[in-house]
Amino acid sequence: MIFTPIDRENWSRKEYFDHYFKEVPCTYSITTKLDITSIKQQGFRLYPTLLYLIAKTVNRFDSFRTAFRADGSLVVYEEMSPCYTIFHKETETFSNIWTEYTESYAEFCRRYARDLERFGSVEKMTAKPGQPENSFTVSMLPWRSFEGFNLNIAGNEYLLPIFTIGKYQETDGGYFIPLAIQVHHAVCDGFHVCRFINALQASLDSRFADC
């Protein structure tokens, strides 16, 4: 795990960070519809593909990798890995599993499959132990599409993004899936979220090797 400490007194974002962290502390969310037609037509597995592409896009932008460490220091992690939910039908509960990110899509899918095989039946909130601090949260709600989604987070120190994926729908021959992105305004403005969404959509439109 590699990170770069932020010198808050000489940080170019200091004024904005202080305003949205101290004076007007706030998080916000944006819900968008992603066009997943390309990956559906190519037959890619939806969940691991979305996890990979979201992680790949997170790792492009500092604003999505900025966080407080346990000692209170503010840092930018060099790389982030996704921690995601899986559902247990029998008990109607969920578990969290994390998979180490790699730039190789095929290797990420293999790691995802191994983690799911090993920890997918563990009915605990944290199914895979050892979740690293340089990880972000993804939840999947495959039962319903939605137009808006908002998390209410107590406290003000959680700076990392949280992603929530809904049920995809077919419209006019295309496939679209809702994605809600929750961020902290201290580190992430509207520009940063829109840039993230545009970059993620560009990756969804591209072609890459199958699992």
PDB file of C-alpha atoms in Angstrom:
ATOM      1  CA  MET A   1       0.000   0.000   0.000  1.00  0.00           C
ATOM      2  CA  ILE A   2       1.523   3.281  -1.167  1.00  0.00           C
ATOM      3  CA  PHE A   3       0.210   6.759  -0.430  1.00  0.00           C
ATOM      4  CA  THR A   4       1.284  10.380  -0.679  1.00  0.00           C
ATOM      5  CA  PRO A   5       0.721  12.631   2.385  1.00  0.00           C
ATOM      6  CA  ILE A   6      -1.040  15.939   1.715  1.00  0.00           C
ATOM      7  CA  ASP A   7       0.504  19.096   3.130  1.00  0.00           C
ATOM      8  CA  ARG A   8      -2.796  20.783   3.979  1.00  0.00           C
ATOM      9  CA  GLU A   9      -1.257  24.209   4.622  1.00  0.00           C
ATOM     10  CA  ASN A  10       0.262  24.358   1.135  1.00  0.00           C
ATOM     11  CA  TRP A  11      -2.375  22.330  -0.684  1.00  0.00           C
ATOM     12  CA  SER A  12      -3.948  23.981  -3.731  1.00  0.00           C
ATOM     13  CA  ARG A  13      -7.346  22.755  -2.524  1.00  0.00           C
ATOM     14  CA  LYS A  14      -6.946  24.029   1.056  1.00  0.00           C
ATOM     15  CA  GLU A  15      -9.569  26.792   0.784  1.00  0.00           C
ATOM     16  CA  TYR A  16     -12.185  24.451  -0.666  1.00  0.00           C
ATOM     17  CA  PHE A  17     -11.349  21.598   1.692  1.00  0.00           C
ATOM     18  CA  ASP A  18     -11.617  23.805   4.762  1.00  0.00           C
ATOM     19  CA  HIS A  19     -14.914  25.295   3.584  1.00  0.00           C
ATOM     20  CA  TYR A  20     -16.647  21.964   2.942  1.00  0.00           C
ATOM     21  CA  PHE A  21     -15.007  20.131   5.825  1.00  0.00           C
ATOM     22  CA  LYS A  22     -15.234  22.752   8.573  1.00  0.00           C
ATOM     23  CA  GLU A  23     -17.522  25.661   7.629  1.00  0.00           C
ATOM     24  CA  VAL A  24     -20.221  23.920   5.568  1.00  0.00           C
ATOM     25  CA  PRO A  25     -19.498  20.201   6.002  1.00  0.00           C
ATOM     26  CA  CYS A  26     -21.385  18.201   3.421  1.00  0.00           C
ATOM     27  CA  THR A  27     -21.484  15.183   1.206  1.00  0.00           C
ATOM     28  CA  TYR A  28     -23.634  14.872  -1.897  1.00  0.00           C
ATOM     29  CA  SER A  29     -24.692  12.250  -4.396  1.00  0.00           C
ATOM     30  CA  ILE A  30     -25.271  12.105  -8.130  1.00  0.00           C
ATOM     31  CA  THR A  31     -27.299   9.372  -9.810  1.00  0.00           C
ATOM     32  CA  THR A  32     -26.711   8.667 -13.478  1.00  0.00           C
ATOM     33  CA  LYS A  33     -27.674   6.048 -16.052  1.00  0.00           C
ATOM     34  CA  LEU A  34     -24.743   4.234 -17.622  1.00  0.00           C
ATOM     35  CA  ASP A  35     -25.023   2.742 -21.087  1.00  0.00           C
ATOM     36  CA  ILE A  36     -23.836  -0.860 -20.695  1.00  0.00           C
ATOM     37  CA  THR A  37     -24.990  -1.986 -24.162  1.00  0.00           C
ATOM     38  CA  SER A  38     -21.460  -2.797 -25.298  1.00  0.00           C
ATOM     39  CA  ILE A  39     -20.590  -5.118 -22.426  1.00  0.00           C
ATOM     40  CA  LYS A  40     -24.028  -6.794 -22.576  1.00  0.00           C
ATOM     41  CA  GLN A  41     -23.694  -7.429 -26.315  1.00  0.00           C
ATOM     42  CA  GLN A  42     -20.210  -8.850 -25.815  1.00  0.00           C
ATOM     43  CA  GLY A  43     -21.444 -11.174 -23.088  1.00  0.00           C
ATOM     44  CA  PHE A  44     -19.183  -9.926 -20.299  1.00  0.00           C
ATOM     45  CA  ARG A  45     -20.153 -10.777 -16.722  1.00  0.00           C
ATOM     46  CA  LEU A  46     -21.828  -7.650 -15.442  1.00  0.00           C
ATOM     47  CA  TYR A  47     -20.809  -7.338 -11.781  1.00  0.00           C
ATOM     48  CA  PRO A  48     -17.065  -8.066 -12.037  1.00  0.00           C
ATOM     49  CA  THR A  49     -16.855  -5.954 -15.182  1.00  0.00           C
ATOM     50  CA  LEU A  50     -18.469  -2.968 -13.461  1.00  0.00           C
ATOM     51  CA  LEU A  51     -16.290  -3.448 -10.380  1.00  0.00           C
ATOM     52  CA  TYR A  52     -13.177  -3.519 -12.546  1.00  0.00           C
ATOM     53  CA  LEU A  53     -14.118  -0.463 -14.603  1.00  0.00           C
ATOM     54  CA  ILE A  54     -15.202   1.570 -11.578  1.00  0.00           C
ATOM     55  CA  ALA A  55     -11.918   0.721  -9.827  1.00  0.00           C
ATOM     56  CA  LYS A  56      -9.946   1.512 -12.970  1.00  0.00           C
ATOM     57  CA  THR A  57     -11.608   4.921 -13.163  1.00  0.00           C
ATOM     58  CA  VAL A  58     -11.198   5.588  -9.418  1.00  0.00           C
ATOM     59  CA  ASN A  59      -7.488   4.966  -9.842  1.00  0.00           C
ATOM     60  CA  ARG A  60      -7.242   7.651 -12.522  1.00  0.00           C
ATOM     61  CA  PHE A  61      -8.243  10.550 -10.264  1.00  0.00           C
ATOM     62  CA  ASP A  62      -6.730  11.801  -6.995  1.00  0.00           C
ATOM     63  CA  SER A  63     -10.049  13.241  -5.815  1.00  0.00           C
ATOM     64  CA  PHE A  64     -11.454   9.699  -5.564  1.00  0.00           C
ATOM     65  CA  ARG A  65      -8.429   8.363  -3.664  1.00  0.00           C
ATOM     66  CA  THR A  66      -8.112  11.033  -0.965  1.00  0.00           C
ATOM     67  CA  ALA A  67      -8.780   9.901   2.602  1.00  0.00           C
ATOM     68  CA  PHE A  68      -7.862  10.198   6.264  1.00  0.00           C
ATOM     69  CA  ARG A  69      -5.732   7.433   7.695  1.00  0.00           C
ATOM     70  CA  ALA A  70      -6.307   6.101  11.217  1.00  0.00           C
ATOM     71  CA  ASP A  71      -3.635   8.445  12.566  1.00  0.00           C
ATOM     72  CA  GLY A  72      -5.509  11.468  11.200  1.00  0.00           C
ATOM     73  CA  SER A  73      -3.142  12.187   8.329  1.00  0.00           C
ATOM     74  CA  LEU A  74      -4.666  13.174   4.989  1.00  0.00           C
ATOM     75  CA  VAL A  75      -3.289  11.188   2.059  1.00  0.00           C
ATOM     76  CA  VAL A  76      -3.835  10.218  -1.557  1.00  0.00           C
ATOM     77  CA  TYR A  77      -3.563   6.470  -2.052  1.00  0.00           C
ATOM     78  CA  GLU A  78      -1.695   5.391  -5.142  1.00  0.00           C
ATOM     79  CA  GLU A  79      -4.184   2.615  -5.851  1.00  0.00           C
ATOM     80  CA  MET A  80      -7.602   1.551  -4.583  1.00  0.00           C
ATOM     81  CA  SER A  81      -9.402  -1.799  -4.578  1.00  0.00           C
ATOM     82  CA  PRO A  82     -13.174  -2.389  -4.529  1.00  0.00           C
ATOM     83  CA  CYS A  83     -15.025  -3.786  -1.520  1.00  0.00           C
ATOM     84  CA  TYR A  84     -18.438  -4.986  -2.702  1.00  0.00           C
ATOM     85  CA  THR A  85     -21.616  -6.598  -1.428  1.00  0.00           C
ATOM     86  CA  ILE A  86     -22.962 -10.049  -2.192  1.00  0.00           C
ATOM     87  CA  PHE A  87     -26.439 -11.225  -1.185  1.00  0.00           C
ATOM     88  CA  HIS A  88     -27.469 -14.411   0.670  1.00  0.00           C
ATOM     89  CA  LYS A  89     -30.959 -15.405  -0.468  1.00  0.00           C
ATOM     90  CA  GLU A  90     -31.576 -17.876   2.358  1.00  0.00           C
ATOM     91  CA  THR A  91     -30.971 -15.409   5.181  1.00  0.00           C
ATOM     92  CA  GLU A  92     -31.728 -12.202   3.255  1.00  0.00           C
ATOM     93  CA  THR A  93     -28.453 -10.703   4.458  1.00  0.00           C
ATOM     94  CA  PHE A  94     -25.377  -9.447   2.687  1.00  0.00           C
ATOM     95  CA  SER A  95     -21.643  -9.797   3.062  1.00  0.00           C
ATOM     96  CA  ASN A  96     -18.712  -7.614   2.065  1.00  0.00           C
ATOM     97  CA  ILE A  97     -15.900  -9.044  -0.035  1.00  0.00           C
ATOM     98  CA  TRP A  98     -12.918  -7.152  -1.373  1.00  0.00           C
ATOM     99  CA  THR A  99     -10.804  -8.027  -4.389  1.00  0.00           C
ATOM    100  CA  GLU A 100      -7.347  -6.632  -4.997  1.00  0.00           C
ATOM    101  CA  TYR A 101      -7.277  -4.419  -8.079  1.00  0.00           C
ATOM    102  CA  THR A 102      -5.024  -5.106 -11.036  1.00  0.00           C
ATOM    103  CA  GLU A 103      -4.864  -3.331 -14.389  1.00  0.00           C
ATOM    104  CA  SER A 104      -5.419  -6.660 -16.129  1.00  0.00           C
ATOM    105  CA  TYR A 105      -9.129  -7.211 -16.632  1.00  0.00           C
ATOM    106  CA  ALA A 106      -8.702 -10.972 -17.065  1.00  0.00           C
ATOM    107  CA  GLU A 107      -6.619 -11.236 -13.878  1.00  0.00           C
ATOM    108  CA  PHE A 108      -9.091  -9.120 -11.915  1.00  0.00           C
ATOM    109  CA  CYS A 109     -11.891 -11.452 -13.008  1.00  0.00           C
ATOM    110  CA  ARG A 110      -9.853 -14.448 -11.866  1.00  0.00           C
ATOM    111  CA  ARG A 111      -9.232 -12.825  -8.483  1.00  0.00           C
ATOM    112  CA  TYR A 112     -12.931 -11.972  -8.208  1.00  0.00           C
ATOM    113  CA  ALA A 113     -13.900 -15.580  -8.995  1.00  0.00           C
ATOM    114  CA  ARG A 114     -11.434 -16.932  -6.410  1.00  0.00           C
ATOM    115  CA  ASP A 115     -12.695 -14.542  -3.736  1.00  0.00           C
ATOM    116  CA  LEU A 116     -16.311 -15.421  -4.510  1.00  0.00           C
ATOM    117  CA  GLU A 117     -15.583 -19.150  -4.384  1.00  0.00           C
ATOM    118  CA  ARG A 118     -13.701 -18.894  -1.112  1.00  0.00           C
ATOM    119  CA  PHE A 119     -15.772 -16.302   0.746  1.00  0.00           C
ATOM    120  CA  GLY A 120     -19.123 -16.162  -1.064  1.00  0.00           C
ATOM    121  CA  SER A 121     -20.806 -18.600   1.312  1.00  0.00           C
ATOM    122  CA  VAL A 122     -19.510 -16.941   4.473  1.00  0.00           C
ATOM    123  CA  GLU A 123     -22.598 -15.382   6.055  1.00  0.00           C
ATOM    124  CA  LYS A 124     -20.914 -12.586   7.966  1.00  0.00           C
ATOM    125  CA  MET A 125     -20.987  -8.886   7.297  1.00  0.00           C
ATOM    126  CA  THR A 126     -17.251  -9.023   6.579  1.00  0.00           C
ATOM    127  CA  ALA A 127     -16.800 -12.281   4.698  1.00  0.00           C
ATOM    128  CA  LYS A 128     -13.203 -11.751   3.585  1.00  0.00           C
ATOM    129  CA  PRO A 129     -10.882 -10.602   6.373  1.00  0.00           C
ATOM    130  CA  GLY A 130      -8.056  -8.132   6.028  1.00  0.00           C
ATOM    131  CA  GLN A 131      -9.821  -5.401   4.091  1.00  0.00           C
ATOM    132  CA  PRO A 132      -7.119  -2.849   3.271  1.00  0.00           C
ATOM    133  CA  GLU A 133      -7.513   0.816   4.111  1.00  0.00           C
ATOM    134  CA  ASN A 134      -7.029   1.688   0.435  1.00  0.00           C
ATOM    135  CA  SER A 135     -10.401   0.276  -0.581  1.00  0.00           C
ATOM    136  CA  PHE A 136     -13.723   1.837  -1.524  1.00  0.00           C
ATOM    137  CA  THR A 137     -17.300   0.598  -1.236  1.00  0.00           C
ATOM    138  CA  VAL A 138     -19.641  -0.687  -3.964  1.00  0.00           C
ATOM    139  CA  SER A 139     -23.172  -1.954  -3.317  1.00  0.00           C
ATOM    140  CA  MET A 140     -25.396  -3.776  -5.796  1.00  0.00           C
ATOM    141  CA  LEU A 141     -29.213  -3.568  -5.714  1.00  0.00           C
ATOM    142  CA  PRO A 142     -30.187  -5.900  -8.585  1.00  0.00           C
ATOM    143  CA  TRP A 143     -33.891  -5.998  -7.687  1.00  0.00           C
ATOM    144  CA  ARG A 144     -34.894  -2.496  -8.755  1.00  0.00           C
ATOM    145  CA  SER A 145     -33.813   0.329 -10.988  1.00  0.00           C
ATOM    146  CA  PHE A 146     -33.855   3.811  -9.473  1.00  0.00           C
ATOM    147  CA  GLU A 147     -33.704   7.463 -10.476  1.00  0.00           C
ATOM    148  CA  GLY A 148     -32.082   8.687  -7.272  1.00  0.00           C
ATOM    149  CA  PHE A 149     -30.260   7.263  -4.290  1.00  0.00           C
ATOM    150  CA  ASN A 150     -28.785   8.989  -1.248  1.00  0.00           C
ATOM    151  CA  LEU A 151     -26.795   7.768   1.740  1.00  0.00           C
ATOM    152  CA  ASN A 152     -26.934   9.589   5.063  1.00  0.00           C
ATOM    153  CA  ILE A 153     -23.497   9.283   6.626  1.00  0.00           C
ATOM    154  CA  ALA A 154     -23.014  10.245  10.251  1.00  0.00           C
ATOM    155  CA  GLY A 155     -19.878  12.227  10.956  1.00  0.00           C
ATOM    156  CA  ASN A 156     -17.762  14.159   8.522  1.00  0.00           C
ATOM    157  CA  GLU A 157     -14.458  12.362   8.112  1.00  0.00           C
ATOM    158  CA  TYR A 158     -15.261   9.692   5.527  1.00  0.00           C
ATOM    159  CA  LEU A 159     -13.899  11.157   2.289  1.00  0.00           C
ATOM    160  CA  LEU A 160     -13.858   8.185  -0.088  1.00  0.00           C
ATOM    161  CA  PRO A 161     -16.563   7.664  -2.722  1.00  0.00           C
ATOM    162  CA  ILE A 162     -19.373   5.149  -2.272  1.00  0.00           C
ATOM    163  CA  PHE A 163     -21.008   3.575  -5.328  1.00  0.00           C
ATOM    164  CA  THR A 164     -24.464   1.993  -5.532  1.00  0.00           C
ATOM    165  CA  ILE A 165     -25.544   0.048  -8.638  1.00  0.00           C
ATOM    166  CA  GLY A 166     -29.175  -0.764  -9.440  1.00  0.00           C
ATOM    167  CA  LYS A 167     -31.017  -3.085 -11.814  1.00  0.00           C
ATOM    168  CA  TYR A 168     -30.359  -2.586 -15.513  1.00  0.00           C
ATOM    169  CA  GLN A 169     -33.153  -2.024 -18.019  1.00  0.00           C
ATOM    170  CA  GLU A 170     -33.467  -2.521 -21.758  1.00  0.00           C
ATOM    171  CA  THR A 171     -34.667   0.555 -23.657  1.00  0.00           C
ATOM    172  CA  ASP A 172     -34.914   0.842 -27.456  1.00  0.00           C
ATOM    173  CA  GLY A 173     -32.426  -1.977 -27.958  1.00  0.00           C
ATOM    174  CA  GLY A 174     -29.914  -0.575 -25.469  1.00  0.00           C
ATOM    175  CA  TYR A 175     -29.099  -1.507 -21.882  1.00  0.00           C
ATOM    176  CA  PHE A 176     -28.864   1.091 -19.121  1.00  0.00           C
ATOM    177  CA  ILE A 177     -27.999   0.746 -15.441  1.00  0.00           C
ATOM    178  CA  PRO A 178     -28.317   3.315 -12.619  1.00  0.00           C
ATOM    179  CA  LEU A 179     -25.227   4.273 -10.674  1.00  0.00           C
ATOM    180  CA  ALA A 180     -25.319   6.499  -7.597  1.00  0.00           C
ATOM    181  CA  ILE A 181     -22.055   8.125  -6.531  1.00  0.00           C
ATOM    182  CA  GLN A 182     -21.749   9.531  -3.018  1.00  0.00           C
ATOM    183  CA  VAL A 183     -18.776  11.856  -2.412  1.00  0.00           C
ATOM    184  CA  HIS A 184     -17.502  14.371   0.113  1.00  0.00           C
ATOM    185  CA  HIS A 185     -17.551  17.926  -1.186  1.00  0.00           C
ATOM    186  CA  ALA A 186     -14.304  18.693   0.660  1.00  0.00           C
ATOM    187  CA  VAL A 187     -12.368  16.624  -1.870  1.00  0.00           C
ATOM    188  CA  CYS A 188     -14.720  16.241  -4.812  1.00  0.00           C
ATOM    189  CA  ASP A 189     -16.653  18.937  -6.695  1.00  0.00           C
ATOM    190  CA  GLY A 190     -19.312  18.515  -9.352  1.00  0.00           C
ATOM    191  CA  PHE A 191     -16.658  18.809 -12.051  1.00  0.00           C
ATOM    192  CA  HIS A 192     -14.752  15.848 -10.611  1.00  0.00           C
ATOM    193  CA  VAL A 193     -17.846  13.621 -10.458  1.00  0.00           C
ATOM    194  CA  CYS A 194     -18.900  14.499 -14.014  1.00  0.00           C
ATOM    195  CA  ARG A 195     -15.366  13.844 -15.275  1.00  0.00           C
ATOM    196  CA  PHE A 196     -15.434  10.488 -13.497  1.00  0.00           C
ATOM    197  CA  ILE A 197     -18.777   9.518 -15.049  1.00  0.00           C
ATOM    198  CA  ASN A 198     -17.642  10.516 -18.537  1.00  0.00           C
ATOM    199  CA  ALA A 199     -14.413   8.525 -18.168  1.00  0.00           C
ATOM    200  CA  LEU A 200     -16.306   5.499 -16.845  1.00  0.00           C
ATOM    201  CA  GLN A 201     -18.765   5.632 -19.732  1.00  0.00           C
ATOM    202  CA  ALA A 202     -15.897   5.833 -22.225  1.00  0.00           C
ATOM    203  CA  SER A 203     -14.433   2.668 -20.699  1.00  0.00           C
ATOM    204  CA  LEU A 204     -17.822   0.954 -20.865  1.00  0.00           C
ATOM    205  CA  ASP A 205     -18.019   1.780 -24.570  1.00  0.00           C
ATOM    206  CA  SER A 206     -14.591   0.301 -25.305  1.00  0.00           C
ATOM    207  CA  ARG A 207     -13.715  -3.275 -26.053  1.00  0.00           C
ATOM    208  CA  PHE A 208     -11.330  -5.335 -23.927  1.00  0.00           C
ATOM    209  CA  ALA A 209     -10.410  -8.972 -23.340  1.00  0.00           C
ATOM    210  CA  ASP A 210     -13.045 -11.254 -21.818  1.00  0.00           C
ATOM    211  CA  CYS A 211     -12.606 -13.061 -18.496  1.00  0.00           C
TER     212      CYS A 211
END
